[in-house]
CSV table of C-alpha atoms in Angstrom, one decimal:
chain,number,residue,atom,x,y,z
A,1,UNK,CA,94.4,20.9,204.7
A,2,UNK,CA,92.8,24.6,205.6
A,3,UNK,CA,92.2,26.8,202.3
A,4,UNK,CA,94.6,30.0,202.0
A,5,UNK,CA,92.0,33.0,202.3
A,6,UNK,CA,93.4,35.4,200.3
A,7,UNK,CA,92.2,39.2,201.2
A,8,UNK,CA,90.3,41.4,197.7
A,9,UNK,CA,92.4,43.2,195.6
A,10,UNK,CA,90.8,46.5,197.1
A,11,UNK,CA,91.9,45.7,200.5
A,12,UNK,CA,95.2,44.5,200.0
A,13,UNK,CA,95.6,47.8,198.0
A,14,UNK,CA,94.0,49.8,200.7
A,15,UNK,CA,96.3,48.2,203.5
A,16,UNK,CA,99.1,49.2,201.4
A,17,UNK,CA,98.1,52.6,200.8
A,18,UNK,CA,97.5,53.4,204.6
A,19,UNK,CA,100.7,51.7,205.6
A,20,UNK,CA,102.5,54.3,203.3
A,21,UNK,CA,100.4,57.4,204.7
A,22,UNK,CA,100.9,56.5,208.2
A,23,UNK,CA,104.9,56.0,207.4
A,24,UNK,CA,104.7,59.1,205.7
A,25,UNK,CA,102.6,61.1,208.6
A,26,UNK,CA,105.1,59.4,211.2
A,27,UNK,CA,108.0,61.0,209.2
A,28,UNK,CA,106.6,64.1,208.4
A,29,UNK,CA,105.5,65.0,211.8
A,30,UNK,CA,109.4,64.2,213.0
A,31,UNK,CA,110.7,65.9,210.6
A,32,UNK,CA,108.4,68.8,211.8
A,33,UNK,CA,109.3,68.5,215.4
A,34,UNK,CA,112.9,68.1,214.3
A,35,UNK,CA,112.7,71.6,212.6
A,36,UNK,CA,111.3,73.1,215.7
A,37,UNK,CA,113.8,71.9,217.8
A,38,UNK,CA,116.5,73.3,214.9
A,39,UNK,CA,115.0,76.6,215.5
A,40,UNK,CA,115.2,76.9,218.8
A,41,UNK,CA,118.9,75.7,219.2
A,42,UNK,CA,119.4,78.6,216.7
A,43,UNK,CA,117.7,80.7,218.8
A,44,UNK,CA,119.8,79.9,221.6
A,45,UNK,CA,122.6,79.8,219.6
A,46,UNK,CA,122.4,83.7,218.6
A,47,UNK,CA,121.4,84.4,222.0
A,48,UNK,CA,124.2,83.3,223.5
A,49,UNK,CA,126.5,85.2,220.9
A,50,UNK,CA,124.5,88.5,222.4
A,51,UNK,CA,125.4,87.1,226.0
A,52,UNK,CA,128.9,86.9,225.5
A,53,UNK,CA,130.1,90.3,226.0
A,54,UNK,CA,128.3,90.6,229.4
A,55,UNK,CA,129.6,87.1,230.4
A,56,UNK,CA,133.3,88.0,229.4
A,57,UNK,CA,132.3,92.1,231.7
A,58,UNK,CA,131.5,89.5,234.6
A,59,UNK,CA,135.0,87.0,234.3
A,60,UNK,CA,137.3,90.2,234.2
A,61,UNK,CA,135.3,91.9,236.7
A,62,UNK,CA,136.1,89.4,239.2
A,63,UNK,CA,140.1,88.7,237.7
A,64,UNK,CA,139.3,85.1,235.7
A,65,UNK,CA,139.7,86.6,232.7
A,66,UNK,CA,142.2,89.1,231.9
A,67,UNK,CA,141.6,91.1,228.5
A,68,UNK,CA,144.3,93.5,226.8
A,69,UNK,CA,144.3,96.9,228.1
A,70,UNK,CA,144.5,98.3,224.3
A,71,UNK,CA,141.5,96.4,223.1
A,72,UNK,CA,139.1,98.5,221.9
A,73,UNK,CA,135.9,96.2,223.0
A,74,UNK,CA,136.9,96.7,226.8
A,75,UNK,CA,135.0,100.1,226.8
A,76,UNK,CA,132.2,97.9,225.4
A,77,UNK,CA,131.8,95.6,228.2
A,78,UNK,CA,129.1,96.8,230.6
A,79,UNK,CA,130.6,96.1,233.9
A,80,UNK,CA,127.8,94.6,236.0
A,81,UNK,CA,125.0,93.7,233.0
A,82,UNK,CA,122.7,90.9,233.4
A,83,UNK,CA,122.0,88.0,231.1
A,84,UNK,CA,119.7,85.9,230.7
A,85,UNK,CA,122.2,83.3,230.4
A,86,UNK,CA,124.0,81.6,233.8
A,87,UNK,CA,127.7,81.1,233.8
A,88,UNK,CA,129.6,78.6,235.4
A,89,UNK,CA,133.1,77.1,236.2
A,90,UNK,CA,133.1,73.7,238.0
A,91,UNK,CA,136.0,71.7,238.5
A,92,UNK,CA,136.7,68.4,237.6
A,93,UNK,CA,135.4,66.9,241.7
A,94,UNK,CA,132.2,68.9,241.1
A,95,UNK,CA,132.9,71.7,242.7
A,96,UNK,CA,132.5,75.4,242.4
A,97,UNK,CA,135.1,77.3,241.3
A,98,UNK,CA,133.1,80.2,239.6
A,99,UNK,CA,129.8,81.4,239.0
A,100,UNK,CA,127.7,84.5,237.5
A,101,UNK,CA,126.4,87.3,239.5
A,102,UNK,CA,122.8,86.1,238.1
A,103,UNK,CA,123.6,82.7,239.7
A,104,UNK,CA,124.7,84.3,243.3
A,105,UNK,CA,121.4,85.8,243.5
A,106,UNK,CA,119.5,82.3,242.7
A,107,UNK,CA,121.4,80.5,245.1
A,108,UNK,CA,122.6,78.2,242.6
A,109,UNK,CA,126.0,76.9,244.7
A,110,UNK,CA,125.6,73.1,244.4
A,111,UNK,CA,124.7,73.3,240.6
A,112,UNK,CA,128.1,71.8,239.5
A,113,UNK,CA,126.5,68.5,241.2
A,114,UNK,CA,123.7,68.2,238.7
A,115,UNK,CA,126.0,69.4,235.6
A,116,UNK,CA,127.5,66.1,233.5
A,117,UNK,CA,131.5,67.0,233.5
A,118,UNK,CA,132.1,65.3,230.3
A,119,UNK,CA,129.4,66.4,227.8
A,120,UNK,CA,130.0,67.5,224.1
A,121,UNK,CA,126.6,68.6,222.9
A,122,UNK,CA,124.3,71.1,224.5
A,123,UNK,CA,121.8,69.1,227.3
A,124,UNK,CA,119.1,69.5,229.1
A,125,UNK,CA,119.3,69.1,233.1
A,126,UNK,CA,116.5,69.6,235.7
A,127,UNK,CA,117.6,71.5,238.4
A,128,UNK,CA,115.4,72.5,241.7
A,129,UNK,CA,112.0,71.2,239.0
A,130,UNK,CA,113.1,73.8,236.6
A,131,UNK,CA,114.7,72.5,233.3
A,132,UNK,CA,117.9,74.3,231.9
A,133,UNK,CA,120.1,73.8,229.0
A,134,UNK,CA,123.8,73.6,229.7
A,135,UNK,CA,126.4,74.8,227.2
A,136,UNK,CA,130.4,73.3,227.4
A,137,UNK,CA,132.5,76.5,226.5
A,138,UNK,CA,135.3,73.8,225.9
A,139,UNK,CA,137.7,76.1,224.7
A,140,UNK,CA,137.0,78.8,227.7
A,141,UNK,CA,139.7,77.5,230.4
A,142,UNK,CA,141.9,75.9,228.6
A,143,UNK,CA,142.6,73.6,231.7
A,144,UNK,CA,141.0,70.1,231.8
A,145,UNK,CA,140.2,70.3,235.3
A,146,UNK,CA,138.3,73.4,235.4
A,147,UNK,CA,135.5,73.4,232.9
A,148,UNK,CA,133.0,76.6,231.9
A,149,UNK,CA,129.4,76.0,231.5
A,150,UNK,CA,126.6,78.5,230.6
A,151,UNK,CA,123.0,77.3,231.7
A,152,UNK,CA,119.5,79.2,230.4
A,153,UNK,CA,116.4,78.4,232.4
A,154,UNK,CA,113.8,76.9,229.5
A,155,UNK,CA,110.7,76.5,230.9
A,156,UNK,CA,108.6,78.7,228.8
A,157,UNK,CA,110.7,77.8,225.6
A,158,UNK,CA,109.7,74.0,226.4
A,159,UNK,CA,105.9,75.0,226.9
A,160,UNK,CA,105.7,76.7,223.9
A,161,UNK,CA,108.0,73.5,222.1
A,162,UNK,CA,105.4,70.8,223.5
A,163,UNK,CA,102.4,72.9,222.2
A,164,UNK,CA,104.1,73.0,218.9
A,165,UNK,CA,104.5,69.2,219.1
A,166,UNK,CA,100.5,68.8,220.1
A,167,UNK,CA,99.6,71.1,217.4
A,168,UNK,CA,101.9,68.9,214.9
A,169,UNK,CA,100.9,65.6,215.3
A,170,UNK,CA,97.1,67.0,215.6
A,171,UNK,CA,97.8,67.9,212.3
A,172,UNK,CA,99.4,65.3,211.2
A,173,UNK,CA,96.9,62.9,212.4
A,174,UNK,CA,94.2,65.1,210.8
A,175,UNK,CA,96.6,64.5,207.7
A,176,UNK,CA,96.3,61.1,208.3
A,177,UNK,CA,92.3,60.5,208.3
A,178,UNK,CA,91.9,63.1,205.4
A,179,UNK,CA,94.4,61.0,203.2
A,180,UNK,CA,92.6,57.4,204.7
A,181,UNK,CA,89.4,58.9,203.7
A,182,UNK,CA,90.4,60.1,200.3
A,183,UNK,CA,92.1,57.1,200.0
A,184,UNK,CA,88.9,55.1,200.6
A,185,UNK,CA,87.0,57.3,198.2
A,186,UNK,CA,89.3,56.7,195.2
A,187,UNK,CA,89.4,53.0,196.1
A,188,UNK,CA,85.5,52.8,195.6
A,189,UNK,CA,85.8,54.9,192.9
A,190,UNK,CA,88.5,53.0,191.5
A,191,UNK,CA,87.2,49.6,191.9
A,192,UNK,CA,83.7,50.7,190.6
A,193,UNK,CA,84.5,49.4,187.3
A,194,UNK,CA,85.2,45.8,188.2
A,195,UNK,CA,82.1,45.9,190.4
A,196,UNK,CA,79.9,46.7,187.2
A,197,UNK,CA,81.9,44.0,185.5
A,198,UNK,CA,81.1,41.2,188.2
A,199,UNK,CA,77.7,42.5,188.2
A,200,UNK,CA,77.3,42.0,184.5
A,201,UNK,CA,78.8,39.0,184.4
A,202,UNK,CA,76.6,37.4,187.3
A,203,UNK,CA,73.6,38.9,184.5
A,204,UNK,CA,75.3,36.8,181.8
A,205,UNK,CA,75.4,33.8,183.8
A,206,UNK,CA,71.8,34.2,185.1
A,207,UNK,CA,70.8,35.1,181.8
A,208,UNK,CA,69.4,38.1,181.9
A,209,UNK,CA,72.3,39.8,179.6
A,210,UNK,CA,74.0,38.7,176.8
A,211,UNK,CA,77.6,40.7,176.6
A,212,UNK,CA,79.6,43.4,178.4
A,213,UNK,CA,78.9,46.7,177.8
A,214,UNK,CA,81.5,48.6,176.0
A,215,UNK,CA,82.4,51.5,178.5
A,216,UNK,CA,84.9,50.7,180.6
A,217,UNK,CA,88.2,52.0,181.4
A,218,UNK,CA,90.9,51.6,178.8
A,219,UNK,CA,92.7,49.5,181.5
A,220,UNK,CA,89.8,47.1,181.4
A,221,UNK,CA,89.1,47.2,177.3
A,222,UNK,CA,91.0,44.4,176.6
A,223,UNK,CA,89.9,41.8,179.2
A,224,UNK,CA,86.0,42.5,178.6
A,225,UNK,CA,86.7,41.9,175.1
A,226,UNK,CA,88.5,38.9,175.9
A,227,UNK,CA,85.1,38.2,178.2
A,228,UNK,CA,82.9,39.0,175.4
A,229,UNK,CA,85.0,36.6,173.2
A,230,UNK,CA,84.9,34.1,175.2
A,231,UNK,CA,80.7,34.4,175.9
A,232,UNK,CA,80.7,34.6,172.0
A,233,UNK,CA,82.0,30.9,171.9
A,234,UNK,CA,80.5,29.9,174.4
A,235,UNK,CA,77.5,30.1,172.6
A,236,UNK,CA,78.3,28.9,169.8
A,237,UNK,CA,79.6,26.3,171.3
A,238,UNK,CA,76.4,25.4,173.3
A,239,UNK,CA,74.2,26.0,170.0
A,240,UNK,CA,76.5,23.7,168.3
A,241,UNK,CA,76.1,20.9,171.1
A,242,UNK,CA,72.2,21.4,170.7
A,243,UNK,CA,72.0,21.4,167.2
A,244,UNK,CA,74.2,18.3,167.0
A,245,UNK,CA,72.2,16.3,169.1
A,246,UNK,CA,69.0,17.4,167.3
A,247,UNK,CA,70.9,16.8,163.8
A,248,UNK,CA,71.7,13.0,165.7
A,249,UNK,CA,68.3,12.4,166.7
A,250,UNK,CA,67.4,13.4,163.2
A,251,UNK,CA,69.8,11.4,161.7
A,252,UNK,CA,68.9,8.3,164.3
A,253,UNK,CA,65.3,8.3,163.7
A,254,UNK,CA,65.5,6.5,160.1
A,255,UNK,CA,68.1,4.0,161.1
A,256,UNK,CA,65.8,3.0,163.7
A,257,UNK,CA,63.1,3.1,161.3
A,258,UNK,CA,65.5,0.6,158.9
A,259,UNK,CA,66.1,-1.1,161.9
A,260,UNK,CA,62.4,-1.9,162.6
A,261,UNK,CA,62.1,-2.3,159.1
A,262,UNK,CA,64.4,-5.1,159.2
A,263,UNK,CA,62.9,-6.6,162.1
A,264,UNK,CA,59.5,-6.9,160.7
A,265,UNK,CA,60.8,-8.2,157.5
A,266,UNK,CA,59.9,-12.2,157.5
A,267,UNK,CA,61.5,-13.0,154.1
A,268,UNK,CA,64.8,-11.9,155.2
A,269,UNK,CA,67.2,-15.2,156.9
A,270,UNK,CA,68.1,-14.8,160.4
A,271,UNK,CA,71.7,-14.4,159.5
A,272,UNK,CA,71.4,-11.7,156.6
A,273,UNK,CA,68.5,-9.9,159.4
A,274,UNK,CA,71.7,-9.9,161.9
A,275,UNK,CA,73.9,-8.9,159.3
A,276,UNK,CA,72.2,-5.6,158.5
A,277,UNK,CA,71.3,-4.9,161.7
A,278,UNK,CA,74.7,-4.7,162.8
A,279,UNK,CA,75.5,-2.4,159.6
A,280,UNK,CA,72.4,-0.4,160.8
A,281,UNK,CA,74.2,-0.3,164.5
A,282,UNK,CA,77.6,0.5,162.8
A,283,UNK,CA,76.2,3.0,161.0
A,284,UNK,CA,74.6,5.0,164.5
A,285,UNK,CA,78.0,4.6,165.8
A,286,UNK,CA,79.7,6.3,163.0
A,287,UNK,CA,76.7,8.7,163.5
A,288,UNK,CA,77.2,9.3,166.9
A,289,UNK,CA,81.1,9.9,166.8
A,290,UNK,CA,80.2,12.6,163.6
A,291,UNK,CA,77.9,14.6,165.4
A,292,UNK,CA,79.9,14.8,168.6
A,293,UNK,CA,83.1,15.5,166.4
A,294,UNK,CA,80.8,18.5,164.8
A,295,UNK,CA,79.9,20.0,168.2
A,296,UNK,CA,83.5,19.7,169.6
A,297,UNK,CA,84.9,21.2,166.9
A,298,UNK,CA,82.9,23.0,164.5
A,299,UNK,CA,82.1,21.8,160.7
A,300,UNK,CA,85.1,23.4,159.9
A,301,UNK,CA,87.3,21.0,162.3
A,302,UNK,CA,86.7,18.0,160.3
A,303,UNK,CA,89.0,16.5,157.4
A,304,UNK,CA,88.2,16.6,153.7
A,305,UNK,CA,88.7,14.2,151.7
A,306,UNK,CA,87.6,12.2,148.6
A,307,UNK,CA,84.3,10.2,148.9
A,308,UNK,CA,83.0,7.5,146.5
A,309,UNK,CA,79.2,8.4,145.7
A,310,UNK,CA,78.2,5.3,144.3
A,311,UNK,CA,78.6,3.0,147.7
A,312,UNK,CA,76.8,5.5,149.9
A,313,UNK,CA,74.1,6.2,147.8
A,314,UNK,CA,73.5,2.0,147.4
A,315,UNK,CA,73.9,1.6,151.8
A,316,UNK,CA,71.4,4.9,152.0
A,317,UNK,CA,68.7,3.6,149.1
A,318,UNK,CA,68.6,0.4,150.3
A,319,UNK,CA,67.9,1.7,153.4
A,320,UNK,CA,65.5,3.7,152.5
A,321,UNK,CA,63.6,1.1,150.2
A,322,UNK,CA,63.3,-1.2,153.2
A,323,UNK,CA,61.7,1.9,155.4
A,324,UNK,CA,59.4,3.3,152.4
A,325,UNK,CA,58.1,-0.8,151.6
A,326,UNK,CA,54.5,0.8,151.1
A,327,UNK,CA,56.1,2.9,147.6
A,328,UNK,CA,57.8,0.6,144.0
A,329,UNK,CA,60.3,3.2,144.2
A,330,UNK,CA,62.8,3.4,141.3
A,331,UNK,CA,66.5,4.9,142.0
A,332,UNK,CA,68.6,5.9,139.0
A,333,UNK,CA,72.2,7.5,139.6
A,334,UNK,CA,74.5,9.6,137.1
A,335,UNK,CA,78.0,9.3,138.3
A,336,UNK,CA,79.8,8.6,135.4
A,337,UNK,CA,80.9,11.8,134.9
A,338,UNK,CA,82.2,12.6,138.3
A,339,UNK,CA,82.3,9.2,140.5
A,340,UNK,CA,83.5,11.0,143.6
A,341,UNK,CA,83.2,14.4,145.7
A,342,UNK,CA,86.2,16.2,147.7
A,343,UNK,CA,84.0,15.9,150.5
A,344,UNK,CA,84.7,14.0,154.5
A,345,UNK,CA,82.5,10.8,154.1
A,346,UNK,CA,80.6,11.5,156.9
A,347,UNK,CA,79.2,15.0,155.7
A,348,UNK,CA,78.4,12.9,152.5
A,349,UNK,CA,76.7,10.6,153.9
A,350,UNK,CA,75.0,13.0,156.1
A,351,UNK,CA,73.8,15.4,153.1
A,352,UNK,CA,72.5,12.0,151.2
A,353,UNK,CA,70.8,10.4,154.4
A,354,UNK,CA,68.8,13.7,154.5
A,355,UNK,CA,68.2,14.7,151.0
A,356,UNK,CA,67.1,11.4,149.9
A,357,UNK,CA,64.7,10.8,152.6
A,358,UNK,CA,62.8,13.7,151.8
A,359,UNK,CA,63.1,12.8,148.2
A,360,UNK,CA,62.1,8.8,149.3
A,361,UNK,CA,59.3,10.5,151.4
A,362,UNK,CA,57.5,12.7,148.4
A,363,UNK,CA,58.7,11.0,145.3
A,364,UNK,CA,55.3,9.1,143.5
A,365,UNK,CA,57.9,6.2,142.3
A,366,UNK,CA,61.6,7.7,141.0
A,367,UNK,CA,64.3,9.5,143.1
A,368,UNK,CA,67.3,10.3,140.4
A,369,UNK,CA,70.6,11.0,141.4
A,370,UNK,CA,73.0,12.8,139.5
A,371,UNK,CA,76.6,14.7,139.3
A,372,UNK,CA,78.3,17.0,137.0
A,373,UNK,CA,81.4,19.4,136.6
A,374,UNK,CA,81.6,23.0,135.5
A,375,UNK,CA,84.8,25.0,135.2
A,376,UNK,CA,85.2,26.0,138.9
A,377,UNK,CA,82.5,23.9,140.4
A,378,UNK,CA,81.4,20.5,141.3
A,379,UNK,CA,77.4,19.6,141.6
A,380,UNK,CA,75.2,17.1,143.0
A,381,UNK,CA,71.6,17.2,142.1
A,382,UNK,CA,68.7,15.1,143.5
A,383,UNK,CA,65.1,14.7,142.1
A,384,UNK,CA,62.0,13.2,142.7
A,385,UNK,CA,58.9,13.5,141.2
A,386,UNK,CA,56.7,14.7,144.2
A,387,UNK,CA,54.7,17.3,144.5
A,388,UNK,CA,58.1,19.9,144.6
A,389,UNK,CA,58.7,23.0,147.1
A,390,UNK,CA,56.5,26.1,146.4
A,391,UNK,CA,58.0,29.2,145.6
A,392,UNK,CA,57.2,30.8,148.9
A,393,UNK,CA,58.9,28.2,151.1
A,394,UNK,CA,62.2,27.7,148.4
A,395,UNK,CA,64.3,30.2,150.8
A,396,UNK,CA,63.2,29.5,154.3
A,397,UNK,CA,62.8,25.3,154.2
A,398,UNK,CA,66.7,25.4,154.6
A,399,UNK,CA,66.0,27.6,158.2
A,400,UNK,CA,66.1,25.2,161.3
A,401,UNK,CA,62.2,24.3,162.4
A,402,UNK,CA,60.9,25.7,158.8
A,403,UNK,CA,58.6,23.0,157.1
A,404,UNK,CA,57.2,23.4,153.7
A,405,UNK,CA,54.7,20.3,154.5
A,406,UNK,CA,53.0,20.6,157.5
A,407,UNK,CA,50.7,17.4,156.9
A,408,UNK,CA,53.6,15.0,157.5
A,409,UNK,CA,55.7,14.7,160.5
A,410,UNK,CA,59.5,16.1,160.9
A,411,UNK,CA,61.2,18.0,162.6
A,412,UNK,CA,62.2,20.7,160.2
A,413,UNK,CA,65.9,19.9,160.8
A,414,UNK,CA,67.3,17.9,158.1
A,415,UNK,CA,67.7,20.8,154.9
A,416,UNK,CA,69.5,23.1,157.6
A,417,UNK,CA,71.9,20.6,158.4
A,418,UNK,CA,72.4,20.0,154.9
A,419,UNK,CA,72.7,24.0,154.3
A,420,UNK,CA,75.7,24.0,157.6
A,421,UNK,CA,78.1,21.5,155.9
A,422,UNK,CA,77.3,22.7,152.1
A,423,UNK,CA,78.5,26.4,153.9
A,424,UNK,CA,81.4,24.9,155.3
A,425,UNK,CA,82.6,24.1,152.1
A,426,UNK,CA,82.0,27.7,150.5
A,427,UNK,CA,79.1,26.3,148.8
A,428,UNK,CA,75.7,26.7,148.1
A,429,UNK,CA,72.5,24.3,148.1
A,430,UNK,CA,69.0,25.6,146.0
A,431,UNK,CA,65.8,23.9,145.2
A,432,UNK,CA,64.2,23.9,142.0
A,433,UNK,CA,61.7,22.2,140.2
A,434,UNK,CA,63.0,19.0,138.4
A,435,UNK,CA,62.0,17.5,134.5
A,436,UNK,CA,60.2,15.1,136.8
A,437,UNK,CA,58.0,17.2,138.0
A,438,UNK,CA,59.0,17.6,141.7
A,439,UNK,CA,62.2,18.7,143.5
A,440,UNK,CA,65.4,19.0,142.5
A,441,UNK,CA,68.4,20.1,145.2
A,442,UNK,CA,71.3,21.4,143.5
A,443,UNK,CA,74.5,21.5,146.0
A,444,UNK,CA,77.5,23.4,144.6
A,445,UNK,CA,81.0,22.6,146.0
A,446,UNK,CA,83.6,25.1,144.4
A,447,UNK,CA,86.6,23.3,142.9
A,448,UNK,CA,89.2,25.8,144.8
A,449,UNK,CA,88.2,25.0,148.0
């Protein structure tokens, strides 16, 4: 099936606009010409008033027309003027019954042969390759087969018409290409805007911008901001994808380590070994699903609810005792207080997968975990006694790719997820020193929310 090629907005607008101008030129130079030709069937018009008197001398002077001997106007009448205007009476079989003293002299016997006999309006004839306008006096005989007719030779007057007429549609046409041109000018000037905006945009797709500017046209305000929305998410949206699969390879790398654990343990049955793999493999799957849940839709798209410490803490340790089989590490929990947090098991288990293996990773022998309630907040606290977090590195270890131990391997990713989802419940996460000598993470989770 061919694709529809559809023309640019510019030209469509463009086409439009000409097809108006040239309408409008066409009309206006008709109009123009229409006018003229008004004005000079005026002109005739009145002439032909002034001619009357010497065409009425020239009927009584040869007994057509009989006038009253009282009326005043006879002594008006000059008996043998001339006119500019031809007079004739034909009859009804085309011929001549009567004709002008002006037409005598021009020879012009067989006109009545070349006059229509039935007109109504003024026309124009050519007679002997001259043109002349007739005139229908209908109301001059008063007999239907004898009809009066006044001619005027027009040659000049038509000269000077179709000069008129060259000099209108010159103008118009100048008109024309004047307005095109204009026209063409405010369409590029027009359409500038949404140039620089396809321009920018083919920037912000290569790269080499990161938003819209902010002067455009009012017209336009709305839909770069709309743009510049919409680039905003983007972003965020791709960040979010690449932190998430960081934060999964993060959180994949230590059940692959308890996986290998597992593997290499000899004292453990084949059936329990197959047994916590598959928890281990259950356990990536949940992970898996969480992190792509968090990039789709943001920390703040996932559901709250009440989690249980006590059996995520016993999956994680045990975990983490069977990757850390080089340390006699002892775990002591708290919960008695406050057995649960109103947080989405999966951000749970992600702050606890991360907090305790760096507290599993530094501790000398004891990792203690620990909750308690305050008026408008709930904590969770967990210590180890390591060698702690200097001062200097308290604020920026929670900063993606920040590491307050450079000796050790990581990836620096871990405490900044655990800052995300702490923010995403209005709280707050700090690092302290701990009673047992190393570090203590407090997170804070405000009962309101």
């Amino acid at each position: 099936m061919a694709t529809k090629i559809t023309p640019p907005i510019h030209k469509r607008v463009i086409s439009t606009s000409i097809a108006i101008i040239l309408v409008f030129s066409l009309a206006f130079g008709l109009l123009l010409n229409q006018l003229y030709i008004n004005s000079y069937i005026a002109i005739y018009s009145a002439d032909l008033v002034s001619a009357v008197p010497n065409i009425f001398s020239e009927l009584r002077r040869d007994r057509i027309l009989d006038l009253d001997k009282d009326d005043p106007s006879d002594t008006l009448l000059a008996k043998d003027a001339n006119s500019n205007y031809l007079a004739f009476i034909c009859e009804k079989d085309q011929r001549m019954f009567w004709m002008s003293s002006e037409a005598k002299r021009d020879g012009m016997g067989d006109i009545c042969a070349h006059i229509p006999y039935e007109m109504g309006e003024p026309d124009l004839i050519t007679y002997r390759d001259k043109p002349y306008v007739v005139h229908f006096i209908s109301d001059a005989t008063y007999n239907d087969s004898k009809h009066f007719f006044l001619l005027r030779e027009v040659s000049t007057q038509l000269n000077s018409l179709s000069a008129l007429k060259r000099k209108t549609w010159l103008y118009v046409a100048l008109l024309f290409i004047g307005a095109t041109g204009l026209l063409y000018a405010a369409s590029y000037w027009s359409f500038s805007p949404l140039r620089k905006l396809a321009d920018e945009l083919n920037e912000i797709a290569e790269s080499r911008r990161e938003k819209l500017d902010q002067d455009y046209p009012s017209e336009l305000e709305d839909v770069t901001e709309a743009l510049n929305r919409m680039i905003t998410l983007r972003k965020e949206q791709t960040l979010r994808y690449r932190h998430a699969m960081d934060d999964l390879a993060h959180s994949l790398k230590s059940r692959l380590a308890a996986t290998n654990a597992l593997l290499d343990d000899s004292t453990l049955a084949r059936d329990a070994m197959s047994k916590r793999i598959v928890e281990q493999v259950s356990q990536m799957d949940d992970m898996v699903q969480y992190q792509l849940k968090r990039a789709l839709l943001g920390q703040q798209g996932l559901v709250r609810e009440s989690t249980l410490l006590q059996p995520q803490v016993d999956s994680l340790t045990g975990m983490f005792i069977k990757i850390y089989n080089d340390k006699s590490v002892t775990v002591t929990t708290e919960f008695t207080g406050l057995p649960s947090l109103p947080l989405n098991k999966d951000d749970l288990t992600e702050l606890l997968g991360n907090l305790l293996e760096n507290a599993f990773r530094y501790c000398i022998s004891q990792v203690r975990i620990r909750t308690m309630e305050t008026s408008d907040s709930y904590l969770l606290i967990i210590e180890d006694d390591g060698p702690g977090v200097a001062d200097a590195f308290r604020d920026s270890i929670f900063q993606r790719g920040v590491r307050a131990d450079q000796l050790n391997p990581g990836t620096g990713i871990g405490l900044a997820v655990c800052d995300d989802i702490v923010q995403s419940y209005e709280g707050s996460i700090t690092v302290s020193t701990s009673d047992l000598q190393g570090a203590a993470f407090a997170l804070s989770f405000p009962k309101h929310h």
